[in-house]
Tab-separated table of C-alpha atoms and ligand atoms in Angstrom:
chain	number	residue	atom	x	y	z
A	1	UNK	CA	0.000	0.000	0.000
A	2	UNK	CA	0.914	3.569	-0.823
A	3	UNK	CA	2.362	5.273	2.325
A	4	UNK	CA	0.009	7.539	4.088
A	5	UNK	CA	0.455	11.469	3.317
A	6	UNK	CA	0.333	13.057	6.437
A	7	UNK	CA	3.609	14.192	7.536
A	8	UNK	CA	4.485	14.752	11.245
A	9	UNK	CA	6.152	18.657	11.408
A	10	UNK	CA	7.541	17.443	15.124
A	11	UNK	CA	9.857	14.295	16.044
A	12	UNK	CA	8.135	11.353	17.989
A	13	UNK	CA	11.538	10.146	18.962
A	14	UNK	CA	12.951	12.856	20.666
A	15	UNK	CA	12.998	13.282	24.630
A	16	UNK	CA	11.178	16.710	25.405
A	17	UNK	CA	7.731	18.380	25.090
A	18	UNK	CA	7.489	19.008	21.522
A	19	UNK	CA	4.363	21.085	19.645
A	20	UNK	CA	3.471	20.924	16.191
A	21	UNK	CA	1.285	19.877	13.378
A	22	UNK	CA	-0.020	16.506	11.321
A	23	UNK	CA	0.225	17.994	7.701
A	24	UNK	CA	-2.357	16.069	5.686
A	25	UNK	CA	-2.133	18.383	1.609
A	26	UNK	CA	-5.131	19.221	0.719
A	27	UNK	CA	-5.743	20.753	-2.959
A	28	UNK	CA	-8.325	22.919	-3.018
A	29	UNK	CA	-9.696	26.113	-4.616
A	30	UNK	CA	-8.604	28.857	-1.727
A	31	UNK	CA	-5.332	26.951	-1.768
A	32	UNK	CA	-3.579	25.134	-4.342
A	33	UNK	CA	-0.876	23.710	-2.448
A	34	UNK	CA	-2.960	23.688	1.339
A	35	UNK	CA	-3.062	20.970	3.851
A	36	UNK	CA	-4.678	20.213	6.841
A	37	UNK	CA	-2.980	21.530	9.993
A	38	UNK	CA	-4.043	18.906	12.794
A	39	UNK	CA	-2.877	19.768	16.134
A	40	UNK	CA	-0.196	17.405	18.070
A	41	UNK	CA	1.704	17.543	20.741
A	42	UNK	CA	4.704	14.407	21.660
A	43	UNK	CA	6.135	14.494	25.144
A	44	UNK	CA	8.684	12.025	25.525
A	45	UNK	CA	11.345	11.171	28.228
A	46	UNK	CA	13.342	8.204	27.588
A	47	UNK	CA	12.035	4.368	26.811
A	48	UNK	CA	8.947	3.467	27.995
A	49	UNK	CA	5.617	2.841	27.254
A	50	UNK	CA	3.598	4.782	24.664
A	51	UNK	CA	0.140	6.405	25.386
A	52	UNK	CA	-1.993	7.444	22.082
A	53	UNK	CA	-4.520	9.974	23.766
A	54	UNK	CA	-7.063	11.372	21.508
A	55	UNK	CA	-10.449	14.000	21.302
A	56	UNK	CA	-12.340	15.171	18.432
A	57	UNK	CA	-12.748	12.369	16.621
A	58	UNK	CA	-16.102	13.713	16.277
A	59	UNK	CA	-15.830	17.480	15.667
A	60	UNK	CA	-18.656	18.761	17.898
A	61	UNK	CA	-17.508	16.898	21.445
A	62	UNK	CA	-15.612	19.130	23.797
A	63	UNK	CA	-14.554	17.206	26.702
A	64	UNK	CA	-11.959	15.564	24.895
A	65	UNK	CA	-10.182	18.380	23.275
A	66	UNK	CA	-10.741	20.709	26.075
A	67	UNK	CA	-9.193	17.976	28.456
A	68	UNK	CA	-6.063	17.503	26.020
A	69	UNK	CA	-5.376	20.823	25.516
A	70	UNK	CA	-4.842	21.497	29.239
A	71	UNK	CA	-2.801	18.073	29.250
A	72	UNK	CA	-0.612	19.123	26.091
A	73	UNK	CA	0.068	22.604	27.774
A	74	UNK	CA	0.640	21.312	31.882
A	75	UNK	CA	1.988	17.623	31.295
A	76	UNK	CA	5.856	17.718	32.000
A	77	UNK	CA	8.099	15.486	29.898
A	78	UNK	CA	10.553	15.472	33.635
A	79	UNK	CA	7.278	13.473	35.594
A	80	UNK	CA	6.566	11.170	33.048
A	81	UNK	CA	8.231	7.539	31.909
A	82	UNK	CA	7.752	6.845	27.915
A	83	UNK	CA	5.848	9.281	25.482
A	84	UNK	CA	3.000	10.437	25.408
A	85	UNK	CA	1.482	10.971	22.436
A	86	UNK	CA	-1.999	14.273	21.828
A	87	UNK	CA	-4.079	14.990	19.316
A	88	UNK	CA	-6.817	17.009	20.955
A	89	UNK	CA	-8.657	17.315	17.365
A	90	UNK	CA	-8.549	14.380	15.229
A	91	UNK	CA	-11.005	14.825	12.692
A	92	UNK	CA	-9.829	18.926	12.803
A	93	UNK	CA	-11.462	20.019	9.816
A	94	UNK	CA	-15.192	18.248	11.629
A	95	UNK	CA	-14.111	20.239	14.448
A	96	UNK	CA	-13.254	23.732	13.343
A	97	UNK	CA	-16.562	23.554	11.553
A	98	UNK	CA	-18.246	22.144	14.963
A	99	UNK	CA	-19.644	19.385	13.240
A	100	UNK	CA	-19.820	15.639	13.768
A	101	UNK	CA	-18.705	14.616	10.764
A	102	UNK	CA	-16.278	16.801	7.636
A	103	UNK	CA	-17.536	19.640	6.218
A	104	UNK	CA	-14.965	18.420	3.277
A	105	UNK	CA	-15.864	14.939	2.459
A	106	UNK	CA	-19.336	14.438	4.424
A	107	UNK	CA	-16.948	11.190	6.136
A	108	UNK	CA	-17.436	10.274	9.662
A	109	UNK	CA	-14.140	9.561	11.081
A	110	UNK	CA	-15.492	6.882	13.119
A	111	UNK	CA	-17.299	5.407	10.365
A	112	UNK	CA	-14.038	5.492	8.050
A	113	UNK	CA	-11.689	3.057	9.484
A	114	UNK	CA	-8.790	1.308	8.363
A	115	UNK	CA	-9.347	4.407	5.656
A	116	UNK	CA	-6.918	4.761	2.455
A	117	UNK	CA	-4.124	6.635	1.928
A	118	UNK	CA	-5.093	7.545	-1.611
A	119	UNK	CA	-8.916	8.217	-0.247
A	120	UNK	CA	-10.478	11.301	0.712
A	121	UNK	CA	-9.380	14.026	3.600
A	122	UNK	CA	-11.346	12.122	6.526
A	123	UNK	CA	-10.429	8.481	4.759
A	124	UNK	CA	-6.462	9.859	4.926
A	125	UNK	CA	-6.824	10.695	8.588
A	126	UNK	CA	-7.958	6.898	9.518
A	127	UNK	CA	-5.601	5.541	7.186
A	128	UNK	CA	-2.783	7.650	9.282
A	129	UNK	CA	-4.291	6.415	12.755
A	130	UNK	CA	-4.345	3.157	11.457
A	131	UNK	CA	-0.875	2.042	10.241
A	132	UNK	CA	1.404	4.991	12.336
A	133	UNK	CA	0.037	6.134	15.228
A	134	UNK	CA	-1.572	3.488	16.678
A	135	UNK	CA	1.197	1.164	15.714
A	136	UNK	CA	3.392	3.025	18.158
A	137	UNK	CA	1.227	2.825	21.004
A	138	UNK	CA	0.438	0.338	23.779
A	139	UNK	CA	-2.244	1.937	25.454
A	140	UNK	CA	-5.357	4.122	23.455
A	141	UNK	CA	-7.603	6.283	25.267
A	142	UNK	CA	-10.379	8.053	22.889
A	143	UNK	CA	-12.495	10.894	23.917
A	144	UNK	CA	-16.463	11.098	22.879
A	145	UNK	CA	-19.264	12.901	24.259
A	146	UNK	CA	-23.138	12.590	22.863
A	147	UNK	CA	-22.072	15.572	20.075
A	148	UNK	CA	-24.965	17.907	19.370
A	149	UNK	CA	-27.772	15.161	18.682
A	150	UNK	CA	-27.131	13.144	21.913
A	151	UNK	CA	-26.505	13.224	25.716
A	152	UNK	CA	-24.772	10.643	28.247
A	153	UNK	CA	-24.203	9.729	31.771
A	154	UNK	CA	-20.346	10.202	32.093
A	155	UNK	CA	-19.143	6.983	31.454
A	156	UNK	CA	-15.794	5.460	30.116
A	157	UNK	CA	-15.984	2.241	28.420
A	158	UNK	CA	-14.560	-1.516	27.252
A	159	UNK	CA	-15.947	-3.714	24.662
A	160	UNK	CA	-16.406	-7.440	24.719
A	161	UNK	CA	-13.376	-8.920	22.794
A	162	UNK	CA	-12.323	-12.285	21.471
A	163	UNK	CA	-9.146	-11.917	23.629
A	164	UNK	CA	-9.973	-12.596	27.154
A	165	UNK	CA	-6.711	-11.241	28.372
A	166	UNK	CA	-7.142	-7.921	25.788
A	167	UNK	CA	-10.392	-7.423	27.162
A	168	UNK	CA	-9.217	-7.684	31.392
A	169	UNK	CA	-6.624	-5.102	30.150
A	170	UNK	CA	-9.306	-2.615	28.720
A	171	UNK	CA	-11.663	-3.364	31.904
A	172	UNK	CA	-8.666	-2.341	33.903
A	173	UNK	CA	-7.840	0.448	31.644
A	174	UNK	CA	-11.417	1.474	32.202
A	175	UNK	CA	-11.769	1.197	35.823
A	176	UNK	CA	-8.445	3.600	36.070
A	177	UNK	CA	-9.941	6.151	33.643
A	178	UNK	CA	-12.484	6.141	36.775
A	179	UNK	CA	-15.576	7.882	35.129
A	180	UNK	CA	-18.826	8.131	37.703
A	181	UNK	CA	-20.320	5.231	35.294
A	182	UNK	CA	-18.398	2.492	33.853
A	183	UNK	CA	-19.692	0.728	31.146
A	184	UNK	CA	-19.439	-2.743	28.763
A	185	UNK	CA	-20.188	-1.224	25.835
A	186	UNK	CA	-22.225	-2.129	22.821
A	187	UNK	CA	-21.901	-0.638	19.898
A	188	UNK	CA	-25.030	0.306	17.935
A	189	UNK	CA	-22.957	0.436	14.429
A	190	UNK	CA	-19.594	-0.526	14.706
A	191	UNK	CA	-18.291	-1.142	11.033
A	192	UNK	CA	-15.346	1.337	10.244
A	193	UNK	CA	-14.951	2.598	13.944
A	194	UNK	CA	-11.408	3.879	15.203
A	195	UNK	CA	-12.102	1.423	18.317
A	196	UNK	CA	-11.974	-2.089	16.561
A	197	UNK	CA	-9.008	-1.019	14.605
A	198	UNK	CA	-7.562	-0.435	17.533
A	199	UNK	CA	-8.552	-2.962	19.519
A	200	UNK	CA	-7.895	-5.634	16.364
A	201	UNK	CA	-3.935	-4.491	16.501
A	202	UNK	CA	-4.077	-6.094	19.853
A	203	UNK	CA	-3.611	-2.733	22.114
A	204	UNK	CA	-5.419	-1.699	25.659
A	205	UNK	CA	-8.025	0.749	24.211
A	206	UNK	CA	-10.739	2.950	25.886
A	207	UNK	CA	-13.515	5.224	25.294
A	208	UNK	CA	-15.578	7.495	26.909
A	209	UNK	CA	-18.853	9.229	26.122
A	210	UNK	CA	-18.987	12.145	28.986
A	211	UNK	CA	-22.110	14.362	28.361
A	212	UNK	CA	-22.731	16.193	25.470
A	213	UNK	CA	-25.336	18.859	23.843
A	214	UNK	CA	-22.659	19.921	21.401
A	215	UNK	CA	-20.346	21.848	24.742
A	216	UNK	CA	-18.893	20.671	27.200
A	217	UNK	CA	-19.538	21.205	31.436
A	218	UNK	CA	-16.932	22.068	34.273
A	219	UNK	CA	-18.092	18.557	35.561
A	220	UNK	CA	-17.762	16.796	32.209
A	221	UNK	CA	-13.917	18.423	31.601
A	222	UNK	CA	-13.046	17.661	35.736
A	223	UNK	CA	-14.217	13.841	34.831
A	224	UNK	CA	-11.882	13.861	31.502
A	225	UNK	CA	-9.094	15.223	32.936
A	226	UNK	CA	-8.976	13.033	35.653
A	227	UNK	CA	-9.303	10.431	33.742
A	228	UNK	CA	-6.307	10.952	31.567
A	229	UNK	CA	-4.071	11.293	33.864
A	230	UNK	CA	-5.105	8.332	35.890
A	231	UNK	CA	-4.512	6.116	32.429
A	232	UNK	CA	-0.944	7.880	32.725
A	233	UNK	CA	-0.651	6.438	36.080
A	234	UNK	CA	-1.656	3.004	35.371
A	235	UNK	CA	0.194	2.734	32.165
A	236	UNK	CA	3.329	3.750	34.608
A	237	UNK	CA	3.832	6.567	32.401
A	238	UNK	CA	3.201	8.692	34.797
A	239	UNK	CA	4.036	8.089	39.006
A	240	UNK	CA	1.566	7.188	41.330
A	241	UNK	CA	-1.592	5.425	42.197
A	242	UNK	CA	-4.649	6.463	39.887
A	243	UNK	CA	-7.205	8.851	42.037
A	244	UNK	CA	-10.169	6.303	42.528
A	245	UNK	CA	-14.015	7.502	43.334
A	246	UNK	CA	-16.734	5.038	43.124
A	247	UNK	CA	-18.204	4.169	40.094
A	248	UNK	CA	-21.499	2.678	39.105
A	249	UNK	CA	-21.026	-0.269	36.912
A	250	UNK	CA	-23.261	-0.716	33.269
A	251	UNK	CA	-23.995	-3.038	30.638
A	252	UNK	CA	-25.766	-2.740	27.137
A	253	UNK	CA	-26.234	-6.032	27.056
A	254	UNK	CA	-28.082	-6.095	23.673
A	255	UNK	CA	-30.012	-4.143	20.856
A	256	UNK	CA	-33.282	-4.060	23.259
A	257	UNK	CA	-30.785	-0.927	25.338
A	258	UNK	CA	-32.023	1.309	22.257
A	259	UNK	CA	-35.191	3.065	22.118
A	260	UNK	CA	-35.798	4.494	18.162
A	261	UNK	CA	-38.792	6.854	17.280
A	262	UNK	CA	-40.787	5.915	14.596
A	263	UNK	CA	-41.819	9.488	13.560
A	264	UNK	CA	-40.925	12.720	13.308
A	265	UNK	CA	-41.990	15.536	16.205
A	266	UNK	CA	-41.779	17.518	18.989
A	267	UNK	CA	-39.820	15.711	21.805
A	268	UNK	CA	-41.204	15.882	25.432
A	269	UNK	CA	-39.005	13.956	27.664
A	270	UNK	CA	-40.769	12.291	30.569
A	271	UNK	CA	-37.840	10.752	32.514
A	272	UNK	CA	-34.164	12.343	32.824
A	273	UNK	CA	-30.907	10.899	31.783
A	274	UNK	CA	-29.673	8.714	35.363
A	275	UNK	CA	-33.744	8.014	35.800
A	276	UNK	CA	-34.392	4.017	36.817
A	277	UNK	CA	-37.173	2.637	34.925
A	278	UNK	CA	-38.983	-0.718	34.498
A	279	UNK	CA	-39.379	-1.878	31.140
A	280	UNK	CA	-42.850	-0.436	29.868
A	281	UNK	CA	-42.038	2.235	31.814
A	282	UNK	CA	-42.660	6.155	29.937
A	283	UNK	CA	-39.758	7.265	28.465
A	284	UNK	CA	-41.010	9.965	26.443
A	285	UNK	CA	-43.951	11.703	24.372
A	286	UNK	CA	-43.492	12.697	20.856
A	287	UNK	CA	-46.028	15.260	19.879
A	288	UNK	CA	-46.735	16.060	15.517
A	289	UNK	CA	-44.965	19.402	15.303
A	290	UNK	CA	-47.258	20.377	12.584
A	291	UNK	CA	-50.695	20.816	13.770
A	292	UNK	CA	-52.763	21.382	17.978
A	293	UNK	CA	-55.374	18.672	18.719
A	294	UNK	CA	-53.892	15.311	18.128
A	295	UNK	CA	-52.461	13.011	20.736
A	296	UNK	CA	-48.806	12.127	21.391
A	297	UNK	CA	-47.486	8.882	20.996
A	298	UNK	CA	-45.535	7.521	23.805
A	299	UNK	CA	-42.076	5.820	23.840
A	300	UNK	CA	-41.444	3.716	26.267
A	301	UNK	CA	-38.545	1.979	28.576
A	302	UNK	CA	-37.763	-1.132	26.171
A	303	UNK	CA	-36.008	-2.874	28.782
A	304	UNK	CA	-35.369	-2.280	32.910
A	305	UNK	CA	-32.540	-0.236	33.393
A	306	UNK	CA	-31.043	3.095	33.718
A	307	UNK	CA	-31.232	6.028	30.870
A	308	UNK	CA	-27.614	5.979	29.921
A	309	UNK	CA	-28.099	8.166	27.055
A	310	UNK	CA	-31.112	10.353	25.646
A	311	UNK	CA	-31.438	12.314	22.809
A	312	UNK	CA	-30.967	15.754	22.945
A	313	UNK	CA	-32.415	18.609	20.372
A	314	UNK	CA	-36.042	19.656	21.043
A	315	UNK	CA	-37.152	17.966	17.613
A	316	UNK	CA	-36.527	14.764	16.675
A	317	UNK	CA	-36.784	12.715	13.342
A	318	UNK	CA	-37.832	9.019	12.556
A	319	UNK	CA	-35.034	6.872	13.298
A	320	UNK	CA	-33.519	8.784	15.886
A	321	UNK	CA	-32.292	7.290	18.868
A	322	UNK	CA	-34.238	8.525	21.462
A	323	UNK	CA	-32.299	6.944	24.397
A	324	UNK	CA	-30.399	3.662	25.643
A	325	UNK	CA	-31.306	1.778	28.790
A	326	UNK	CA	-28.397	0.033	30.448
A	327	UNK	CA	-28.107	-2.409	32.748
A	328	UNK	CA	-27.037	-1.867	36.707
A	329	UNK	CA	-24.717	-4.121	37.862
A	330	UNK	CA	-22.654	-2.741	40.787
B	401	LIG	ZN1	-18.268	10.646	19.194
């Protein structure tokens, strides 16, 4: 395969705190000879393990990038073991426009995995991920949040895996991130993510979804901070113990966790996001946007659980997950 464009303005070898770019060319009518600029900062001292820590992956979640940035600018490379490698902004071009996916190519970054290096912007980006950066790393920590369209409990989060021994790494990776929720994670559409080309090159990989609304909250940024540094700590990157709270344990233990509407209309939420419900329960009321004098229909609670996750805007659209009920279990 043709080797990816992107070229690195900053050394990844090279003991020190170093700031700099991904340069990705892009062609394009306001610049014939452009490229994407994409944020990155290496601090390295000496041999060690290697910590991939990522945000923006999705351009409109904030927790991530807001957490990195502070890490990028206060982490220093005389308390740490290894390298540590940020990228605050991953799918930048998504996030400068403060939208989930690329205003250039329409791609969702987390849809566009292993990517191509002879495919579009967002494909080149994966493709990147996918065969440098991740190679170098042992441990993976990606940031989400619900984005504009959703909302979360502030979890982080393992998947099942083939690999028992993988998957007691990530659960341990997890439980060190420390999030108030923890959570076994299913995915509702996982061709082309980041995380099972992550996970599939064998590495110690963890996500987070941490609020949302398209912005980001002092608690949601305290939780992500935290976190990274924590992962620091038990990757021995960083000394120490991690800083441990107590945290709720989740499951999604299958497809019934997702409530869809089946029309369009005016949402009217009828239980909050942390809410217990029984299954049959009320979740919500979707009333026709278009017209007074005809009933709402009522969503409700597919399953027993907690609302992990609810939709967010006012409106919403047929199709639309409207929330996901997890599972309590300690
Ligand atoms: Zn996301």
């Amino acid at each position: 395969m043709k080797p990816n464009p992107i070229t690195p303005t900053i050394p990844f070898d090279r003991d020190g705190a170093h700031h700099g770019f991904l340069r990705l060319p892009h062609s394009r009518d306001d610049s014939a000879w452009g490229s994407v600029m994409i944020p990155v900062t290496v601090i390295r001292n000496g041999d060690g393990p290697t910590a991939l820590l990522t945000g923006g992956n999705h351009g409109d979640e904030y927790e991530g990038p807001v957490a990195l940035m502070n890490l990028a600018n206060s982490l220093d490379p005389a308390e740490i073991t290894g390298r540590v490698i940020i990228v605050p902004a991953v799918n930048f071009p998504a996030f400068r426009a403060a939208t989930r996916t690329s205003p250039i190519d329409a791609v969702n970054l987390n849809r566009a995995f292993p990517g191509s290096p002879a495919g579009t912007v967002t494909q080149k980006i994966a493709d990147y991920f996918n065969r440098v950066l991740v190679p170098m790393a042992d441990i993976v920590l990606d940031y989400h949040s619900g984005g504009k369209t959703l909302d979360f409990l502030p979890f982080a989060a393992a998947h099942i895996l083939d690999d028992r021994a993988q998957q007691a790494a990530c659960v341990a990776a997890m439980r060190a991130f420390n999030a108030p929720y923890s959570m076994t994670m299913l995915e509702i559409d996982s061709g082309g993510m980041y995380d099972g080309a992550v996970e599939a090159q064998g590495k110690t990989f963890v996500t987070t979804e941490l609020g949302g609304g398209g912005t980001a909250t002092t608690r949601g940024v305290a939780i992500a901070s935290k976190g990274a540094r924590n992962l620091l700590k038990h990757a021995e990157i960083l000394p120490g113990e991690p800083e441990l709270a107590p945290t709720i344990t989740l499951d999604m233990p299958d497809d019934t966790c997702f409530a869809f509407s089946e029309r369009d209309g005016l949402f009217e939420p009828l239980a909050d996001l942390g809410t217990e419900l029984a299954e049959g329960d009320p979740l919500a009321r979707i009333w026709p946007a278009d017209r007074t004098g005809v009933a709402p229909s009522t969503i409700t609670a597919p399953r027993s659980g907690i609302i992990a996750s609810r939709h967010f805007p006012g409106l919403v659209q047929s199709g639309d997950c409207l929330a996901v009920i997890a599972d309590i279990v300690g």
